[in-house]
PDB file of C-alpha atoms in Angstrom:
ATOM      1  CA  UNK A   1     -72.739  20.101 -26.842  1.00 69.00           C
ATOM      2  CA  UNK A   2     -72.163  18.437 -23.511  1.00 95.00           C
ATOM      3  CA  UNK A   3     -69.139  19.094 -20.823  1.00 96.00           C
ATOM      4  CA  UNK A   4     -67.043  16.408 -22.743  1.00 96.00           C
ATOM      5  CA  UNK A   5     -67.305  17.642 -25.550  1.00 96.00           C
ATOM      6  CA  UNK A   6     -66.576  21.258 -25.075  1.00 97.00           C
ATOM      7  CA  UNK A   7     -63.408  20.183 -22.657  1.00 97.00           C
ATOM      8  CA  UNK A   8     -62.416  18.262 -25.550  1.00 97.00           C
ATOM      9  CA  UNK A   9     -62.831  20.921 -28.204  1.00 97.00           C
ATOM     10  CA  UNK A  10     -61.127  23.510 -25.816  1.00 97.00           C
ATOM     11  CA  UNK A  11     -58.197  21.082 -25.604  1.00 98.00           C
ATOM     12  CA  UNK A  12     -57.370  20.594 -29.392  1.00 97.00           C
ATOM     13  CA  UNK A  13     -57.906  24.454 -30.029  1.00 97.00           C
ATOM     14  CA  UNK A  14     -55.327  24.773 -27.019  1.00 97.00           C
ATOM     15  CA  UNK A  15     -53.008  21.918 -28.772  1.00 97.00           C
ATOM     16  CA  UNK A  16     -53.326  23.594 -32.091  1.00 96.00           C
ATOM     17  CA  UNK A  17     -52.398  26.712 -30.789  1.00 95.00           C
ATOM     18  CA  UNK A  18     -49.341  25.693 -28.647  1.00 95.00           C
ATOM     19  CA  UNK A  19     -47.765  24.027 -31.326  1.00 95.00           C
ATOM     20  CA  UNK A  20     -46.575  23.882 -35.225  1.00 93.00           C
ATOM     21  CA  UNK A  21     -48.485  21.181 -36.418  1.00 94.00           C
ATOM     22  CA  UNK A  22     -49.701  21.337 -39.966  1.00 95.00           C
ATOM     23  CA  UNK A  23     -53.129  20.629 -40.613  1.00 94.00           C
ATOM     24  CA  UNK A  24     -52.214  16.753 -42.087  1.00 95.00           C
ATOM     25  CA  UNK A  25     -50.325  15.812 -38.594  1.00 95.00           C
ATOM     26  CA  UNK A  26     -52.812  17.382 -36.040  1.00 96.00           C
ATOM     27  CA  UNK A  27     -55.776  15.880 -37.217  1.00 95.00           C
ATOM     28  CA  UNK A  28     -53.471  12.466 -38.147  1.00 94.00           C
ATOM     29  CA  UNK A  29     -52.957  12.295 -34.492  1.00 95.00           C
ATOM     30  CA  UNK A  30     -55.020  14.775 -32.107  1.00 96.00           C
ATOM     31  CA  UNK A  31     -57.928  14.650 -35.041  1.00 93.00           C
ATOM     32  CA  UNK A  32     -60.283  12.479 -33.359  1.00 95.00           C
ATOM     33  CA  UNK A  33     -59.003  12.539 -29.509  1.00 97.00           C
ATOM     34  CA  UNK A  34     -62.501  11.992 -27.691  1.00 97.00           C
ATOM     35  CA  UNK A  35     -62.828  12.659 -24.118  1.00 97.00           C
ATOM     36  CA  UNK A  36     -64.905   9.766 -22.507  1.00 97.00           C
ATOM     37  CA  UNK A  37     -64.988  10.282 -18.553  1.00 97.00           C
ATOM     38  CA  UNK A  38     -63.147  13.085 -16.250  1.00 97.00           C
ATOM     39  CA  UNK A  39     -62.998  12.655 -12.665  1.00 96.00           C
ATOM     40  CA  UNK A  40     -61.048  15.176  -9.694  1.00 94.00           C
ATOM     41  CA  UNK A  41     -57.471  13.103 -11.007  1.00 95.00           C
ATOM     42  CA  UNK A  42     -58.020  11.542 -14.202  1.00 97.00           C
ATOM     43  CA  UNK A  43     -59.055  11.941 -17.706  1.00 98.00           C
ATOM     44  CA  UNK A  44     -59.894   9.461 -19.739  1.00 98.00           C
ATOM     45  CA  UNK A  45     -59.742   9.791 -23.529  1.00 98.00           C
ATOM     46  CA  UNK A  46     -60.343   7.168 -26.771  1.00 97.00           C
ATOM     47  CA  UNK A  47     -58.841   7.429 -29.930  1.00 96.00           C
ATOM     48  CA  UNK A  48     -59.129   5.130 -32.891  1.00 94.00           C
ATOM     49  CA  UNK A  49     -56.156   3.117 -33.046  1.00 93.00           C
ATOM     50  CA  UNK A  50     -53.560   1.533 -30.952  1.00 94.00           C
ATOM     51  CA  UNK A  51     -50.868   3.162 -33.157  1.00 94.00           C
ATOM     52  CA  UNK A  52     -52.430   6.644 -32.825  1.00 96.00           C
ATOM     53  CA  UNK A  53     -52.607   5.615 -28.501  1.00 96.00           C
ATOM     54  CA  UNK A  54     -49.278   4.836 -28.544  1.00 96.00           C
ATOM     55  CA  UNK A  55     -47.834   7.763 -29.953  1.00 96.00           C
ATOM     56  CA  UNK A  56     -50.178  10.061 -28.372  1.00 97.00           C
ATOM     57  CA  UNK A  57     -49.165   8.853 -24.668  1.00 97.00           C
ATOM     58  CA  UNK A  58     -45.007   8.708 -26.149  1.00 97.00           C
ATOM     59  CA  UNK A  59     -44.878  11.558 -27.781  1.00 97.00           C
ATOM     60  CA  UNK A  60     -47.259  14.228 -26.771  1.00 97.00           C
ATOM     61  CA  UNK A  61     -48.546  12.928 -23.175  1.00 97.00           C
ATOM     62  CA  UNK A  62     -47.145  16.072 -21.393  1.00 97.00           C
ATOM     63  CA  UNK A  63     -48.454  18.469 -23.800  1.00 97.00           C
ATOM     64  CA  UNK A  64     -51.834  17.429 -23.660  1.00 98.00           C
ATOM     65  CA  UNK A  65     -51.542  16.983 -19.511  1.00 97.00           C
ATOM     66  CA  UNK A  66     -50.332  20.460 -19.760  1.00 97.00           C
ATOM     67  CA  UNK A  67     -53.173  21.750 -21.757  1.00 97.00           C
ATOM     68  CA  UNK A  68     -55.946  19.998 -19.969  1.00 98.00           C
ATOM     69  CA  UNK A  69     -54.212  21.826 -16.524  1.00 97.00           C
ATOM     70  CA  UNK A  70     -54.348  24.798 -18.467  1.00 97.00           C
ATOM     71  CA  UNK A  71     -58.737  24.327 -19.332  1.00 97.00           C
ATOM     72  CA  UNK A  72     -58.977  22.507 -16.195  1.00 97.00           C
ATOM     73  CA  UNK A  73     -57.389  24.518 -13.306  1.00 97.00           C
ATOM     74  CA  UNK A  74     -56.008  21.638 -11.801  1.00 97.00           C
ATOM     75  CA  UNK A  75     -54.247  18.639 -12.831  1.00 97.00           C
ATOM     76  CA  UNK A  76     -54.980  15.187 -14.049  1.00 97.00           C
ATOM     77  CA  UNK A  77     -53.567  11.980 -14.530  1.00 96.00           C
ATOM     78  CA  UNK A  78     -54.210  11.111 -18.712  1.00 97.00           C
ATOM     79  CA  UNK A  79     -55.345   7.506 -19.845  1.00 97.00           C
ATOM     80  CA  UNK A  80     -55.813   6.562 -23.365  1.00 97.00           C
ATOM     81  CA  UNK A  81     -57.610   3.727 -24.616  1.00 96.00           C
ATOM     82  CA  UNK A  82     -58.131   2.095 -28.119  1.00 94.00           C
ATOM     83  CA  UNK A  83     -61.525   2.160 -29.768  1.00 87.00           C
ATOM     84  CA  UNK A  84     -60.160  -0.498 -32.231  1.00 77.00           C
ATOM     85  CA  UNK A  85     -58.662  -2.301 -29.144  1.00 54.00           C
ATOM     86  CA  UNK A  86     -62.006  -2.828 -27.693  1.00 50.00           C
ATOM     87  CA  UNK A  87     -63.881  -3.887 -30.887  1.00 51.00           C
ATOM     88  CA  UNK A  88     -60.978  -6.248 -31.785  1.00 55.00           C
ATOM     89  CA  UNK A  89     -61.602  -7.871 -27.702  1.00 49.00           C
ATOM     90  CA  UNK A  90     -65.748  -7.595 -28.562  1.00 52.00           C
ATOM     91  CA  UNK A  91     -65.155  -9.128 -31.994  1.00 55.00           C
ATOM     92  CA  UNK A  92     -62.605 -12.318 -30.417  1.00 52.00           C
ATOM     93  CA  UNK A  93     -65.121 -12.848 -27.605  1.00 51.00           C
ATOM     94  CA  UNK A  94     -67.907 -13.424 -29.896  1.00 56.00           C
ATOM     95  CA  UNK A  95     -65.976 -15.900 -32.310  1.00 57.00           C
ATOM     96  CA  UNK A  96     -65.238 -17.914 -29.219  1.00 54.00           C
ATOM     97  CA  UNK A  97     -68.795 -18.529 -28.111  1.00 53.00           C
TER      98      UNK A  97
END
């Protein structure tokens, strides 16, 4: 398992653990939170859906900046992006040509 991976893992163990989520809701919206690039002040992460994006940076963006100080050590700005966002922009571009 790479760096990614295991910062990721660490993360949603953390999540789980910090909060009262049943099963159903934490993997409805933390289930498959990927983390795609970390840098010394931000962490990017994808998730499937614009929906799931939205409420992930509305609802629980300071938990899971909290969290990721916690695994970290130091903090980090959080970006989300859509997988479905970026197929639906691949998919449009290649109609168009």
């Amino acid at each position: 398992m790479d760096e990614l991976a295991l910062i990721t893992q660490s993360l949603l163990s953390l999540i789980k653990d910090k909060t009262n989520f049943n099963d159903s809701s934490f993997n409805l919206w933390f289930g498959e939170l990927k983390l795609l690039s970390l840098s010394e002040d931000k962490a990017v992460f994808s998730t499937p859906t614009p929906l799931r994006r939205t409420i992930l940076l509305n609802k629980h963006k300071e938990l899971i900046e909290e969290c990721l100080l916690e695994i970290l050590g130091f903090e980090v700005s959080l970006e989300i992006e859509s997988v479905e966002t970026n197929d639906e922009i691949f998919n449009t571009m290649i109609k168009e040509e």
